[in-house]
Amino acid sequence: MQIPGHIDPVTTGTVPLRGGNRIDLVGLTRDAIGGVLVEAGLDAKAAKLRAKQIWHWIYHRGVTDFEAMTDIAKTMRPWLTDRFIIGRPTVREAQVSSDGTRKWLLAAADGQEYEMVFIPDADRGTLCVSSQVGCTLNCRFCHTGTMRLVRNLAAGEIVGQVMLARDELGEWPKGTMAGFGPDPEDDDEEEGSHYTADGRILTNIVMMGMGEPLYNFDEVKGALKIVMDGDGLALSRRRITLSTSGVVPMMARAGDEIGVNLAVSLHAVSKEVRDEIVPLNRKYGIEELLQACADYPGAGNSRRITFEYVMLKDKNDSDDDARELVRLIREYGLHAKVNLIPFNPWPGAMYECSTPERVRAFSNLIFKSGISAPVRTPRGRDIMAACGQLKSAATKPTRAELDRIAEEKQAALG
Ligand code: SAH
Ligand code: SF4
């Protein structure tokens, strides 16, 4: 099958360097780290060895100071410090919900703001990661959709969220590195305790924060490759889910090149309703979207697609809607699961959440057909951290302004 080309209407732009003239290594691959070391004057062989060591310290151990890299010669550490930094996003605000959900408002080096959310559960801890500042799309029930797109986040800013979460949760492995012998050039190599892989708190990642990840494909892919690397953040692809509002031409590439679980924001089963609430539907319709799900590389029982379905009162929540959803899933032969998301309100939203009874009836109808349809418990609503409540600009636009932004976005989509 031909893999469609990269359609990405959004540019990342040039982000000023956090470390002044120094290069931030976060977000770089091993080879890229090797490349900047060569540019700084190391020969290729030394650069390759150092890149491997530095990569391990940055991504596997969470070190932010070259002085802590005990297998690198003491004399070399200041040389690295003069030229490079290992950055983190700046935390502007950190909030904790009554249910334990945590939300951080982060700032990039250029001052742009974005949010990340950590949702602790009994058996897992899920980090909800942003891919863009704002969003080009304008799903009518989504708070982020009321923001203009400011810019794409760079790979380092995406993986940086996971690294910051590990800092904040105190989750980096401690001790010396397994499999890394002492540095032959360094007589002062320090002794440390034995490496242990601590019990994980942050176990899962969902690309469900601000933005549409498939409109920022390359940077999201770069970040997730680091997250999945066994000697990087070492999270299995089975524990990572990418959510898309339905950017059909990029879905096959997401499966082939990233290979994580896919969640699709379906939210409606008729053209009329989906056109209204997920206006991207006017470009990529339901049939096309479901066909792309059927073609999703690796789709099958082992990699079930999740359909997200926000429950909006009197909009998409009837028994007929539930039956049509089941029919469509069957027609396309999908091994799918449905995630029902009670609508999370935000100031100025035009919708209401379906009643708990309606949500239960909708869920039961789908379950009866043999398709799993759990209801997602809203988390962090009191700190505006729940699905669709994220928005970094603290302005309160009027309804007319919201409509104007929506129109502009629609026109830009073509
Ligand atoms: N842009 C991507 C991922 C981010 S949104 C996407 O749209 O899939 C993560 C999920 O939250 C999506 O399914 C989105 O439709 C849903 N969502 C958005 N606003 C919501 C709201 N107010 N209440 C409940 N879910 C919402
Ligand atoms: Fe963007 Fe997703 Fe919100 Fe739609 S639901 S506006 S795609 S962040």
PDB file of N, CA, C and O and ligand atoms in Angstrom, residues 135 137-139 141-142 144-145 209 211-212 245, ligand 2:
ATOM      1  N   CYS A 135      -4.247  24.324  18.961  1.00  0.00           N
ATOM      2  CA  CYS A 135      -4.610  23.275  17.996  1.00  0.00           C
ATOM      3  C   CYS A 135      -5.149  23.956  16.754  1.00  0.00           C
ATOM      4  O   CYS A 135      -5.855  24.963  16.860  1.00  0.00           O
ATOM      5  N   LEU A 137      -7.260  22.563  14.871  1.00  0.00           N
ATOM      6  CA  LEU A 137      -8.617  22.055  14.689  1.00  0.00           C
ATOM      7  C   LEU A 137      -9.552  22.710  15.712  1.00  0.00           C
ATOM      8  O   LEU A 137      -9.103  23.404  16.614  1.00  0.00           O
ATOM      9  N   ASN A 138     -10.818  22.480  15.527  1.00  0.00           N
ATOM     10  CA  ASN A 138     -11.784  23.225  16.346  1.00  0.00           C
ATOM     11  C   ASN A 138     -12.969  22.350  16.731  1.00  0.00           C
ATOM     12  O   ASN A 138     -14.115  22.725  16.489  1.00  0.00           O
ATOM     13  N   CYS A 139     -12.672  21.200  17.310  1.00  0.00           N
ATOM     14  CA  CYS A 139     -13.764  20.362  17.791  1.00  0.00           C
ATOM     15  C   CYS A 139     -14.570  21.216  18.774  1.00  0.00           C
ATOM     16  O   CYS A 139     -13.997  21.860  19.659  1.00  0.00           O
ATOM     17  N   PHE A 141     -16.494  20.833  21.216  1.00  0.00           N
ATOM     18  CA  PHE A 141     -16.659  20.533  22.645  1.00  0.00           C
ATOM     19  C   PHE A 141     -15.338  20.646  23.391  1.00  0.00           C
ATOM     20  O   PHE A 141     -15.251  20.338  24.573  1.00  0.00           O
ATOM     21  N   CYS A 142     -14.276  21.060  22.692  1.00  0.00           N
ATOM     22  CA  CYS A 142     -12.926  20.995  23.276  1.00  0.00           C
ATOM     23  C   CYS A 142     -12.382  22.377  23.586  1.00  0.00           C
ATOM     24  O   CYS A 142     -12.374  23.257  22.728  1.00  0.00           O
ATOM     25  N   THR A 144      -9.265  23.235  24.213  1.00  0.00           N
ATOM     26  CA  THR A 144      -8.043  23.532  23.450  1.00  0.00           C
ATOM     27  C   THR A 144      -8.418  24.059  22.067  1.00  0.00           C
ATOM     28  O   THR A 144      -7.726  24.901  21.494  1.00  0.00           O
ATOM     29  N   GLY A 145      -9.539  23.541  21.534  1.00  0.00           N
ATOM     30  CA  GLY A 145      -9.981  23.956  20.193  1.00  0.00           C
ATOM     31  C   GLY A 145     -10.360  25.421  20.107  1.00  0.00           C
ATOM     32  O   GLY A 145     -10.461  25.975  19.012  1.00  0.00           O
ATOM     33  N   GLY A 209      -2.997  15.322  25.213  1.00  0.00           N
ATOM     34  CA  GLY A 209      -3.004  16.657  25.796  1.00  0.00           C
ATOM     35  C   GLY A 209      -3.409  17.670  24.741  1.00  0.00           C
ATOM     36  O   GLY A 209      -4.273  17.398  23.904  1.00  0.00           O
ATOM     37  N   GLY A 211      -3.438  19.682  21.378  1.00  0.00           N
ATOM     38  CA  GLY A 211      -2.973  19.563  20.007  1.00  0.00           C
ATOM     39  C   GLY A 211      -3.309  18.252  19.330  1.00  0.00           C
ATOM     40  O   GLY A 211      -3.747  17.296  19.969  1.00  0.00           O
ATOM     41  N   GLU A 212      -3.109  18.245  18.013  1.00  0.00           N
ATOM     42  CA  GLU A 212      -3.370  17.064  17.195  1.00  0.00           C
ATOM     43  C   GLU A 212      -2.016  16.441  16.838  1.00  0.00           C
ATOM     44  O   GLU A 212      -1.277  16.978  15.998  1.00  0.00           O
ATOM     45  N   SER A 245      -7.811  13.037  16.002  1.00  0.00           N
ATOM     46  CA  SER A 245      -9.185  13.424  15.688  1.00  0.00           C
ATOM     47  C   SER A 245      -9.582  12.880  14.318  1.00  0.00           C
ATOM     48  O   SER A 245     -10.709  13.070  13.890  1.00  0.00           O
TER      49      SER A 245
HETATM   50 FE1  SF4 B   2      -7.666  19.690  18.759  1.00  0.00          FE
HETATM   51 FE2  SF4 B   2      -8.150  17.224  19.787  1.00  0.00          FE
HETATM   52 FE3  SF4 B   2      -9.271  19.432  20.866  1.00  0.00          FE
HETATM   53 FE4  SF4 B   2     -10.083  18.554  18.487  1.00  0.00          FE
HETATM   54  S1  SF4 B   2     -10.272  17.474  20.453  1.00  0.00           S
HETATM   55  S2  SF4 B   2      -9.650  20.699  19.030  1.00  0.00           S
HETATM   56  S3  SF4 B   2      -8.157  17.847  17.603  1.00  0.00           S
HETATM   57  S4  SF4 B   2      -7.080  18.958  20.804  1.00  0.00           S
END
